[in-house]
């Protein structure tokens, strides 16, 4: 089940609602990535709703954006049995700890690329 089928556009889901929606194993991965992004990069998550209908609506629904100084580092799209992590230029279907490590590496590379542009 996709998150737009559960969460209405006019009502931002709470952390508890997201936890209830996701499987316990996937929510633990989501929570770990959220924590790592906030602690490592001092980024506060921002909820946003997307109406994107690409790829059978997997990008539609509520997402959590991690941005700093107006630059996107990562956007997470919670789903029931996985979550999507979009780092500009690359997307990841996260189902295990190895996927979380891949996302964190991609975010680190994104940060380096942004710093090099300054």
Backbone as a printed PyTorch tensor [residue, N CA C, xyz], in Angstrom:
tensor([[[  0.8420,  -1.1740,   0.0000],
         [  0.0000,   0.0000,   0.0000],
         [  0.8940,   1.2460,   0.0000]],

        [[  0.5320,   2.2270,  -0.8110],
         [  1.2980,   3.4620,  -0.9200],
         [  0.7620,   4.5110,   0.0450]],

        [[  1.6290,   5.4190,   0.4720],
         [  1.2210,   6.3340,   1.5380],
         [  0.0870,   7.2670,   1.1400]],

        [[ -0.0280,   7.6330,  -0.1300],
         [ -1.1170,   8.5300,  -0.5230],
         [ -2.4810,   7.8530,  -0.3790]],

        [[ -2.5000,   6.5230,  -0.3390],
         [ -3.7560,   5.7890,  -0.1660],
         [ -4.2170,   5.7990,   1.2880]],

        [[ -3.3230,   6.1590,   2.1920],
         [ -3.6310,   6.1510,   3.6260],
         [ -3.7100,   7.5670,   4.1920]],

        [[ -2.7410,   8.4070,   3.8410],
         [ -2.6470,   9.7560,   4.3980],
         [ -3.2360,  10.7740,   3.4270]],

        [[ -4.1570,  11.5690,   3.9240],
         [ -4.8360,  12.5730,   3.1000],
         [ -3.9400,  13.7980,   2.9010]],

        [[ -4.0380,  14.4560,   1.7350],
         [ -3.1750,  15.6060,   1.4490],
         [ -3.3350,  16.7580,   2.4400]],

        [[ -4.5360,  16.9310,   2.9730],
         [ -4.7890,  18.0720,   3.8500],
         [ -4.3890,  17.8310,   5.3100]],

        [[ -3.9100,  16.6400,   5.6270],
         [ -3.5620,  16.3310,   7.0210],
         [ -2.1890,  15.6610,   7.1000]],

        [[ -1.1980,  16.4260,   7.5480],
         [  0.1660,  15.9040,   7.6720],
         [  0.1890,  14.7550,   8.6790]],

        [[  0.7650,  13.6170,   8.3060],
         [  0.8190,  12.4860,   9.2390],
         [  1.7930,  12.7580,  10.3880]],

        [[  1.4720,  12.2160,  11.5310],
         [  2.3630,  12.3200,  12.6850],
         [  3.4090,  11.2110,  12.6020]],

        [[  4.4370,  11.3310,  13.4250],
         [  5.4590,  10.2840,  13.4950],
         [  4.8030,   8.9630,  13.9120]],

        [[  3.8560,   9.0300,  14.8440],
         [  3.1600,   7.8230,  15.3010],
         [  2.3430,   7.1940,  14.1700]],

        [[  1.7120,   8.0220,  13.3410],
         [  0.9260,   7.5010,  12.2160],
         [  1.8330,   6.8340,  11.1830]],

        [[  2.9900,   7.4350,  10.9320],
         [  3.9480,   6.8290,   9.9970],
         [  4.4500,   5.5050,  10.5570]],

        [[  4.7310,   5.4800,  11.8440],
         [  5.2000,   4.2390,  12.4800],
         [  4.1450,   3.1370,  12.3800]],

        [[  2.8730,   3.4970,  12.5840],
         [  1.7920,   2.5080,  12.4960],
         [  1.6110,   2.0080,  11.0610]],

        [[  1.8640,   2.8590,  10.0820],
         [  1.7050,   2.5180,   8.6680],
         [  2.8030,   1.5760,   8.1780]],

        [[  4.0410,   1.8280,   8.5850],
         [  5.1820,   1.0430,   8.1020],
         [  5.3470,  -0.2300,   8.9240]],

        [[  5.9690,  -1.2270,   8.3310],
         [  6.2970,  -2.4200,   9.1140],
         [  7.3380,  -2.0220,  10.1590]],

        [[  7.3950,  -2.7120,  11.3010],
         [  8.3490,  -2.3410,  12.3580],
         [  9.8050,  -2.3170,  11.8860]],

        [[ 10.1790,  -3.2720,  11.0590],
         [ 11.5650,  -3.3230,  10.5780],
         [ 11.8880,  -2.1220,   9.6910]],

        [[ 10.9650,  -1.7600,   8.8310],
         [ 11.1880,  -0.6360,   7.9200],
         [ 11.1560,   0.6790,   8.6880]],

        [[ 10.2490,   0.7910,   9.6580],
         [ 10.2230,   2.0250,  10.4440],
         [ 11.5260,   2.2070,  11.2140]],

        [[ 12.0970,   1.1310,  11.7160],
         [ 13.3820,   1.2260,  12.4280],
         [ 14.4680,   1.7640,  11.4960]],

        [[ 14.4720,   1.3270,  10.2450],
         [ 15.4380,   1.8390,   9.2650],
         [ 15.1800,   3.3190,   8.9660]],

        [[ 13.9090,   3.6620,   8.7970],
         [ 13.5260,   5.0540,   8.5530],
         [ 13.9660,   5.9380,   9.7160]],

        [[ 13.6880,   5.5050,  10.9440],
         [ 14.0500,   6.2860,  12.1310],
         [ 15.5660,   6.4480,  12.2420]],

        [[ 16.3090,   5.4010,  11.9110],
         [ 17.7770,   5.4700,  11.9650],
         [ 18.3080,   6.4700,  10.9370]],

        [[ 17.7680,   6.4330,   9.7240],
         [ 18.2120,   7.3660,   8.6900],
         [ 17.8370,   8.7990,   9.0690]],

        [[ 16.6280,   8.9930,   9.5500],
         [ 16.1780,  10.3140,  10.0000],
         [ 17.1310,  10.8540,  11.0710]],

        [[ 17.4470,  10.0380,  12.0500],
         [ 18.3560,  10.4370,  13.1320],
         [ 19.7370,  10.7880,  12.5790]],

        [[ 20.2730,   9.9270,  11.7260],
         [ 21.6050,  10.1690,  11.1600],
         [ 21.6510,  11.4680,  10.3510]],

        [[ 20.6340,  11.7130,   9.5500],
         [ 20.6000,  12.9420,   8.7510],
         [ 20.5290,  14.1790,   9.6480]],

        [[ 19.6840,  14.1230,  10.6790],
         [ 19.5480,  15.2710,  11.5710],
         [ 20.8260,  15.5270,  12.3670]],

        [[ 21.4210,  14.4660,  12.8900],
         [ 22.6220,  14.6140,  13.7200],
         [ 23.8560,  14.9670,  12.8960]],

        [[ 24.0580,  14.2990,  11.7880],
         [ 25.2630,  14.5050,  10.9820],
         [ 25.2710,  15.8630,  10.2950]],

        [[ 24.1270,  16.2800,   9.7800],
         [ 24.0780,  17.4960,   8.9680],
         [ 23.3130,  18.6480,   9.6220]],

        [[ 22.8440,  18.4410,  10.8530],
         [ 22.0970,  19.4920,  11.5670],
         [ 20.9280,  19.9950,  10.7200]],

        [[ 20.1720,  19.0430,  10.1870],
         [ 19.0400,  19.3510,   9.3130],
         [ 17.7490,  18.9850,  10.0330]],

        [[ 16.7760,  19.8730,   9.9690],
         [ 15.4470,  19.5820,  10.4970],
         [ 14.5570,  19.1200,   9.3430]],

        [[ 13.8480,  18.0110,   9.5220],
         [ 12.9790,  17.5190,   8.4430],
         [ 11.7600,  18.4160,   8.2360]],

        [[ 11.3180,  18.4990,   6.9870],
         [ 10.1200,  19.2590,   6.6350],
         [  9.1910,  18.3480,   5.8520]],

        [[  7.9390,  18.2740,   6.2790],
         [  6.9520,  17.4620,   5.5730],
         [  6.4070,  18.2360,   4.3810]],

        [[  6.1440,  17.5070,   3.3130],
         [  5.6030,  18.1000,   2.0970],
         [  4.7360,  17.0510,   1.4040]],

        [[  3.7160,  17.5070,   0.6900],
         [  2.8560,  16.5840,  -0.0500],
         [  3.1260,  16.7310,  -1.5430]],

        [[  3.2770,  15.6170,  -2.2330],
         [  3.5380,  15.6070,  -3.6700],
         [  2.3970,  14.9170,  -4.4090]],

        [[  1.9960,  15.4920,  -5.5240],
         [  0.9810,  14.8740,  -6.3870],
         [  1.5910,  14.1960,  -7.6000]],

        [[  2.8890,  13.9570,  -7.5770],
         [  3.5830,  13.3460,  -8.7090],
         [  3.0220,  11.9460,  -8.9890]],

        [[  2.6680,  11.6970, -10.2450],
         [  2.0690,  10.4130, -10.6140],
         [  3.0400,   9.4930, -11.3520]],

        [[  4.3360,   9.8330, -11.3560],
         [  5.3170,   8.9880, -12.0510],
         [  5.4370,   7.6120, -11.3960]],

        [[  5.8490,   6.6430, -12.1810],
         [  6.1320,   5.2830, -11.6950],
         [  5.0130,   4.7120, -10.8330]],

        [[  3.8310,   4.7150, -11.3660],
         [  2.6700,   4.1310, -10.6870],
         [  2.4090,   4.7760,  -9.3290]],

        [[  2.5880,   6.0800,  -9.2480],
         [  2.2880,   6.8940,  -8.0640],
         [  3.2110,   6.6700,  -6.8670]],

        [[  4.3760,   6.0380,  -7.0420],
         [  5.2310,   5.8050,  -5.8690],
         [  5.7910,   7.1020,  -5.2980]],

        [[  5.8190,   8.1890,  -6.0770],
         [  6.3280,   9.4770,  -5.5950],
         [  5.1960,  10.3660,  -5.0850]],

        [[  3.9870,   9.8650,  -5.1210],
         [  2.8280,  10.6430,  -4.6870],
         [  2.6180,  10.4520,  -3.1920]],

        [[  2.1910,  11.5000,  -2.5260],
         [  1.8860,  11.4110,  -1.1010],
         [  2.8490,  12.2370,  -0.2610]],

        [[  2.8230,  11.9890,   1.0240],
         [  3.6570,  12.7450,   1.9570],
         [  5.1040,  12.3040,   1.8660]],

        [[  5.9890,  13.2840,   1.9520],
         [  7.4180,  13.0050,   1.9750],
         [  8.0740,  13.8870,   3.0220]],

        [[  9.2920,  13.5440,   3.3660],
         [ 10.0490,  14.2900,   4.3650],
         [ 11.3130,  14.7940,   3.6840]],

        [[ 11.4430,  16.1130,   3.6420],
         [ 12.5890,  16.7340,   2.9690],
         [ 13.6530,  17.1220,   3.9910]],

        [[ 14.8900,  16.8940,   3.6140],
         [ 16.0430,  17.2950,   4.4190],
         [ 16.8360,  18.2820,   3.5730]],

        [[ 16.7240,  19.5630,   3.9360],
         [ 17.3690,  20.6230,   3.1720],
         [ 18.1860,  21.5050,   4.1110]],

        [[ 19.2190,  22.0990,   3.5490],
         [ 20.0300,  23.0530,   4.3010],
         [ 20.3980,  24.1900,   3.3630]],

        [[ 20.1800,  25.4060,   3.8230],
         [ 20.4580,  26.6020,   3.0190],
         [ 19.7830,  26.5250,   1.6520]],

        [[ 18.5620,  25.9940,   1.6340],
         [ 17.8070,  25.8960,   0.3930],
         [ 18.2380,  24.7850,  -0.5460]],

        [[ 19.2130,  24.0040,  -0.1420],
         [ 19.7180,  22.9020,  -0.9760],
         [ 19.1790,  21.5740,  -0.4660]],

        [[ 18.7040,  20.7560,  -1.3770],
         [ 18.1600,  19.4490,  -1.0090],
         [ 19.2760,  18.4320,  -0.8050]],

        [[ 19.2380,  17.7560,   0.3490],
         [ 20.1820,  16.6770,   0.6210],
         [ 19.5180,  15.3290,   0.3720]],

        [[ 18.2690,  15.1920,   0.8300],
         [ 17.5740,  13.9060,   0.7280],
         [ 16.0830,  14.1380,   0.9410]],

        [[ 15.2620,  13.3560,   0.2570],
         [ 13.8190,  13.3540,   0.4840],
         [ 13.3970,  11.9070,   0.6700]],

        [[ 12.6390,  11.6590,   1.7340],
         [ 12.1830,  10.3030,   2.0480],
         [ 10.6830,  10.2020,   1.7830]],

        [[ 10.3050,   9.1430,   1.0810],
         [  8.9070,   8.8440,   0.7840],
         [  8.5420,   7.5530,   1.5120]],

        [[  7.8690,   7.6370,   2.6720],
         [  7.5290,   6.4190,   3.4100],
         [  6.4650,   5.6000,   2.6830]],

        [[  6.6900,   4.3120,   2.6050],
         [  5.7180,   3.3670,   2.0690],
         [  5.5430,   2.2690,   3.1230]],

        [[  4.7090,   1.3060,   2.8700],
         [  4.4060,   0.3100,   3.8890],
         [  5.5450,  -0.6830,   4.1130]],

        [[  6.0870,  -1.2440,   3.0550],
         [  7.0980,  -2.2980,   3.1950],
         [  8.5040,  -1.8510,   2.8070]],

        [[  8.6730,  -0.5600,   2.5810],
         [  9.9670,   0.0230,   2.2230],
         [  9.8000,   1.5300,   2.2910]],

        [[ 10.8700,   2.2550,   2.0910],
         [ 10.7290,   3.6790,   1.8300],
         [ 11.6970,   4.0670,   0.7330]],

        [[ 11.3260,   5.1090,   0.0280],
         [ 12.1740,   5.6200,  -1.0410],
         [ 12.9790,   6.7840,  -0.4930]],

        [[ 14.2520,   6.8000,  -0.7980],
         [ 15.1110,   7.9220,  -0.4350],
         [ 15.6400,   8.5080,  -1.7370]],

        [[ 15.3450,   9.7650,  -1.9410],
         [ 15.7790,  10.4500,  -3.1520],
         [ 16.8750,  11.4480,  -2.7870]],

        [[ 18.0630,  11.1730,  -3.2630],
         [ 19.1840,  12.1000,  -3.1630],
         [ 19.3300,  12.6320,  -4.5810]],

        [[ 19.3550,  13.9610,  -4.7800],
         [ 19.3580,  14.4720,  -6.1520],
         [ 20.2630,  13.6780,  -7.0880]],

        [[ 19.6310,  13.1380,  -8.1190],
         [ 20.3430,  12.3380,  -9.1060],
         [ 20.2360,  10.8410,  -8.9060]],

        [[ 19.8130,  10.4110,  -7.7100],
         [ 19.7580,   8.9750,  -7.4120],
         [ 18.5900,   8.6750,  -6.4840]],

        [[ 17.9110,   7.5540,  -6.7300],
         [ 16.8670,   7.1200,  -5.8010],
         [ 17.2080,   5.7300,  -5.2740]],

        [[ 16.7790,   5.4750,  -4.0430],
         [ 17.0500,   4.2100,  -3.3680],
         [ 15.7480,   3.6480,  -2.8210]],

        [[ 15.5430,   2.3650,  -3.0120],
         [ 14.4260,   1.6650,  -2.3860],
         [ 15.0180,   1.0060,  -1.1430]],

        [[ 14.6940,   1.5270,   0.0240],
         [ 15.3470,   1.1010,   1.2620],
         [ 14.5380,   0.0000,   1.9420]],

        [[ 15.2080,  -1.1440,   2.1230],
         [ 14.6030,  -2.3000,   2.7870],
         [ 15.5260,  -2.9300,   3.8230]],

        [[ 16.7920,  -2.4630,   3.9040],
         [ 17.7330,  -3.0590,   4.8600],
         [ 18.8080,  -2.0450,   5.2530]],

        [[ 19.6420,  -2.4230,   6.2260],
         [ 20.6750,  -1.5160,   6.7430],
         [ 21.6920,  -1.1350,   5.6760]],

        [[ 21.9860,  -2.0530,   4.7820],
         [ 22.9420,  -1.7480,   3.7140],
         [ 22.4210,  -0.6120,   2.8350]],

        [[ 21.1110,  -0.6190,   2.5620],
         [ 20.5190,   0.4720,   1.7810],
         [ 20.6520,   1.8080,   2.5050]],

        [[ 20.4880,   1.7970,   3.8350],
         [ 20.6290,   3.0290,   4.6210],
         [ 22.0530,   3.5620,   4.4880]],

        [[ 23.0320,   2.6690,   4.5520],
         [ 24.4350,   3.0850,   4.3940],
         [ 24.6670,   3.6990,   3.0140]],

        [[ 24.0550,   3.1190,   1.9890],
         [ 24.1870,   3.6550,   0.6280],
         [ 23.6110,   5.0700,   0.5360]],

        [[ 22.4690,   5.2810,   1.1840],
         [ 21.8520,   6.6100,   1.1770],
         [ 22.7600,   7.6110,   1.8830]],

        [[ 23.2890,   7.2440,   3.0470],
         [ 24.1650,   8.1620,   3.7840],
         [ 25.4170,   8.4950,   2.9740]],

        [[ 25.9530,   7.5300,   2.2620],
         [ 27.1120,   7.7920,   1.4030],
         [ 26.7340,   8.7660,   0.2830]],

        [[ 25.5820,   8.5540,  -0.3350],
         [ 25.1220,   9.4450,  -1.4000],
         [ 24.9070,  10.8640,  -0.8710]],

        [[ 24.3830,  10.9840,   0.3450],
         [ 24.1830,  12.3090,   0.9450],
         [ 25.5350,  12.9730,   1.2070]],

        [[ 26.5030,  12.2070,   1.6990],
         [ 27.8490,  12.7580,   1.9360],
         [ 28.4590,  13.2620,   0.6280]],

        [[ 28.2890,  12.5010,  -0.4370],
         [ 28.7950,  12.9270,  -1.7440],
         [ 28.0560,  14.1700,  -2.2420]],

        [[ 26.7650,  14.2320,  -1.9690],
         [ 25.9640,  15.4060,  -2.3390],
         [ 26.4900,  16.6400,  -1.6130]],

        [[ 26.7720,  16.4880,  -0.3160],
         [ 27.2850,  17.6190,   0.4590],
         [ 28.6250,  18.0890,  -0.1150]],

        [[ 29.4950,  17.1610,  -0.4240],
         [ 30.7970,  17.5110,  -1.0110],
         [ 30.6230,  18.2540,  -2.3370]],

        [[ 29.7080,  17.7770,  -3.1560],
         [ 29.4680,  18.4190,  -4.4540],
         [ 28.9450,  19.8420,  -4.2680]],

        [[ 28.0620,  20.0310,  -3.2960],
         [ 27.5300,  21.3670,  -3.0390],
         [ 28.6260,  22.2980,  -2.5250]],

        [[ 29.4890,  21.7800,  -1.6690],
         [ 30.5820,  22.6010,  -1.1400],
         [ 31.5700,  22.9690,  -2.2430]],

        [[ 31.7920,  22.0760,  -3.1730],
         [ 32.7260,  22.3430,  -4.2750],
         [ 32.2100,  23.4470,  -5.1970]],

        [[ 30.8890,  23.6180,  -5.2520],
         [ 30.2940,  24.6440,  -6.1140],
         [ 30.4260,  26.0470,  -5.5280]],

        [[ 30.7320,  26.1430,  -4.2410],
         [ 30.8070,  27.4590,  -3.5860],
         [ 31.9880,  28.2540,  -4.0450]]])
